[in-house]
CSV table of C-alpha atoms in Angstrom, one decimal:
chain,number,residue,atom,x,y,z
A,1,UNK,CA,10.6,16.2,-10.6
A,2,UNK,CA,9.9,17.0,-7.0
A,3,UNK,CA,7.5,16.7,-4.2
A,4,UNK,CA,8.2,19.5,-1.8
A,5,UNK,CA,6.7,21.8,0.8
A,6,UNK,CA,6.9,25.6,0.6
A,7,UNK,CA,5.2,27.5,3.3
A,8,UNK,CA,1.8,25.8,3.6
A,9,UNK,CA,1.7,24.4,0.1
A,10,UNK,CA,2.6,21.0,-1.1
A,11,UNK,CA,3.9,21.0,-4.7
A,12,UNK,CA,4.3,18.1,-7.2
A,13,UNK,CA,6.6,19.7,-9.7
A,14,UNK,CA,5.1,23.1,-10.1
A,15,UNK,CA,1.5,22.2,-9.3
A,16,UNK,CA,0.1,22.8,-5.8
A,17,UNK,CA,-1.6,19.5,-4.8
A,18,UNK,CA,-2.4,20.3,-1.2
A,19,UNK,CA,-2.4,23.1,1.3
A,20,UNK,CA,-1.8,22.2,4.9
A,21,UNK,CA,-1.0,23.9,8.3
A,22,UNK,CA,1.9,22.1,9.9
A,23,UNK,CA,4.9,22.6,12.2
A,24,UNK,CA,8.4,21.7,11.2
A,25,UNK,CA,8.2,18.4,12.9
A,26,UNK,CA,4.8,17.3,11.6
A,27,UNK,CA,4.2,14.8,8.9
A,28,UNK,CA,2.3,16.4,6.1
A,29,UNK,CA,-0.4,14.1,4.7
A,30,UNK,CA,-1.5,14.6,1.1
A,31,UNK,CA,-4.8,12.9,0.8
A,32,UNK,CA,-4.9,12.2,-2.9
A,33,UNK,CA,-3.2,12.8,-6.2
A,34,UNK,CA,-5.2,14.1,-9.1
A,35,UNK,CA,-5.3,11.7,-12.1
A,36,UNK,CA,-3.5,14.2,-14.3
A,37,UNK,CA,-0.6,14.1,-11.8
A,38,UNK,CA,-0.3,10.3,-11.3
A,39,UNK,CA,2.4,9.7,-13.9
A,40,UNK,CA,4.6,12.5,-12.3
A,41,UNK,CA,4.0,11.0,-8.9
A,42,UNK,CA,5.0,7.5,-10.1
A,43,UNK,CA,8.3,8.9,-11.6
A,44,UNK,CA,9.5,10.4,-8.3
A,45,UNK,CA,12.6,9.0,-6.7
A,46,UNK,CA,13.6,9.3,-3.0
A,47,UNK,CA,15.9,12.3,-3.8
A,48,UNK,CA,12.9,14.1,-5.3
A,49,UNK,CA,10.8,14.0,-2.2
A,50,UNK,CA,11.2,16.3,0.8
A,51,UNK,CA,11.3,15.0,4.3
A,52,UNK,CA,8.3,14.6,6.6
A,53,UNK,CA,5.7,13.9,3.9
A,54,UNK,CA,3.2,11.1,3.5
A,55,UNK,CA,1.2,10.7,0.3
A,56,UNK,CA,-1.9,8.5,-0.2
A,57,UNK,CA,-2.8,7.6,-3.7
A,58,UNK,CA,-6.2,5.9,-3.7
A,59,UNK,CA,-7.4,3.7,-6.4
A,60,UNK,CA,-10.5,1.5,-6.5
A,61,UNK,CA,-8.9,-1.8,-5.4
A,62,UNK,CA,-5.9,-0.6,-3.4
A,63,UNK,CA,-4.3,2.4,-1.6
A,64,UNK,CA,-0.7,3.2,-2.5
A,65,UNK,CA,1.2,5.2,0.2
A,66,UNK,CA,4.5,6.9,0.1
A,67,UNK,CA,6.2,8.0,3.3
A,68,UNK,CA,9.5,9.9,3.8
A,69,UNK,CA,11.2,10.8,7.0
A,70,UNK,CA,14.9,11.0,7.9
A,71,UNK,CA,16.1,10.5,4.3
A,72,UNK,CA,14.3,7.1,4.1
A,73,UNK,CA,11.3,6.7,1.8
A,74,UNK,CA,8.9,3.8,2.0
A,75,UNK,CA,6.2,2.7,-0.4
A,76,UNK,CA,3.4,0.5,0.7
A,77,UNK,CA,0.3,-0.8,-0.8
A,78,UNK,CA,-2.8,-1.9,1.1
A,79,UNK,CA,-4.8,-4.5,-0.8
A,80,UNK,CA,-8.2,-5.9,0.0
A,81,UNK,CA,-8.8,-9.6,-0.8
A,82,UNK,CA,-12.4,-10.7,-0.9
A,83,UNK,CA,-13.0,-14.2,0.4
A,84,UNK,CA,-16.7,-14.6,-0.4
A,85,UNK,CA,-16.6,-18.3,0.4
A,86,UNK,CA,-14.8,-17.6,3.7
A,87,UNK,CA,-12.3,-20.3,3.0
A,88,UNK,CA,-10.0,-19.0,5.6
A,89,UNK,CA,-10.8,-17.1,8.8
A,90,UNK,CA,-9.4,-13.7,9.5
A,91,UNK,CA,-7.4,-15.0,12.5
A,92,UNK,CA,-6.0,-17.9,10.5
A,93,UNK,CA,-5.1,-15.6,7.6
A,94,UNK,CA,-3.4,-13.1,9.9
A,95,UNK,CA,-1.4,-15.9,11.6
A,96,UNK,CA,-0.5,-17.4,8.2
A,97,UNK,CA,0.9,-14.1,6.9
A,98,UNK,CA,2.7,-13.4,10.1
A,99,UNK,CA,4.3,-16.8,10.4
A,100,UNK,CA,4.9,-17.9,6.8
A,101,UNK,CA,4.9,-14.8,4.5
A,102,UNK,CA,6.2,-11.8,6.4
A,103,UNK,CA,8.8,-11.1,3.8
A,104,UNK,CA,8.8,-11.9,0.1
A,105,UNK,CA,12.1,-10.8,-1.6
A,106,UNK,CA,12.6,-7.2,-0.4
A,107,UNK,CA,9.0,-6.6,0.4
A,108,UNK,CA,7.6,-6.7,4.0
A,109,UNK,CA,4.1,-8.2,4.3
A,110,UNK,CA,1.7,-8.0,7.1
A,111,UNK,CA,-2.0,-8.6,7.6
A,112,UNK,CA,-4.1,-5.5,8.4
A,113,UNK,CA,-5.9,-5.7,11.7
A,114,UNK,CA,-8.9,-4.0,10.1
A,115,UNK,CA,-9.9,-7.2,8.2
A,116,UNK,CA,-13.6,-7.9,8.6
A,117,UNK,CA,-15.9,-10.7,7.7
A,118,UNK,CA,-15.1,-11.7,4.1
A,119,UNK,CA,-12.5,-9.0,3.5
A,120,UNK,CA,-8.9,-9.8,4.2
A,121,UNK,CA,-6.5,-6.8,4.1
A,122,UNK,CA,-2.8,-7.1,3.3
A,123,UNK,CA,-0.2,-4.4,3.5
A,124,UNK,CA,3.0,-4.8,1.4
A,125,UNK,CA,5.9,-2.4,2.0
A,126,UNK,CA,9.4,-1.7,0.7
A,127,UNK,CA,12.0,0.9,1.2
A,128,UNK,CA,12.6,3.1,-1.9
A,129,UNK,CA,16.2,3.1,-2.8
A,130,UNK,CA,18.0,6.2,-4.2
A,131,UNK,CA,17.8,4.9,-7.8
A,132,UNK,CA,14.3,3.5,-7.7
A,133,UNK,CA,11.2,5.4,-8.7
A,134,UNK,CA,7.8,5.0,-6.9
A,135,UNK,CA,6.7,3.1,-10.0
A,136,UNK,CA,9.7,0.7,-9.6
A,137,UNK,CA,8.8,0.1,-5.9
A,138,UNK,CA,5.1,-0.4,-6.9
A,139,UNK,CA,6.1,-3.0,-9.5
A,140,UNK,CA,8.2,-4.8,-6.8
A,141,UNK,CA,5.2,-4.8,-4.5
A,142,UNK,CA,2.9,-6.1,-7.2
A,143,UNK,CA,5.3,-9.0,-8.0
A,144,UNK,CA,5.5,-9.9,-4.3
A,145,UNK,CA,1.7,-9.7,-4.1
A,146,UNK,CA,1.2,-12.1,-7.0
A,147,UNK,CA,3.7,-14.6,-5.5
A,148,UNK,CA,2.0,-14.3,-2.1
A,149,UNK,CA,-1.5,-15.0,-3.6
A,150,UNK,CA,-0.1,-18.0,-5.5
A,151,UNK,CA,1.3,-19.5,-2.3
A,152,UNK,CA,-1.7,-18.8,0.0
A,153,UNK,CA,-4.5,-19.7,-2.4
């Protein structure tokens, strides 16, 4: 398994998933992962991923991001919470997350400043250890999210 850059091509295993122009110091952003490559992406570990790469895996209800720079890989998930009844204001929600829920287990939590009207956005992030796969980090984030929602609502 590997996510690597060769010349202008970004490879997931032996499949080209993106072609980008970049310099050695640039972060390469891969906009999306094809559905047929999702399982390979989720199985990647930090050692499988080359430096200076950022991957966005967009689903209907969330965006999973993986970022690697300087031998450290991070996985984050942006999740939109719909508050149709507007039980909590965006400002109160952002303050609540900042002051009470900024870390759940090993997962960092912050409110996204792009929250609007009845849409509250959360970002949960964790560092990918050498032995964890992206799927393991995603499961850790999902558990932290469930715990956070129980505590807030």
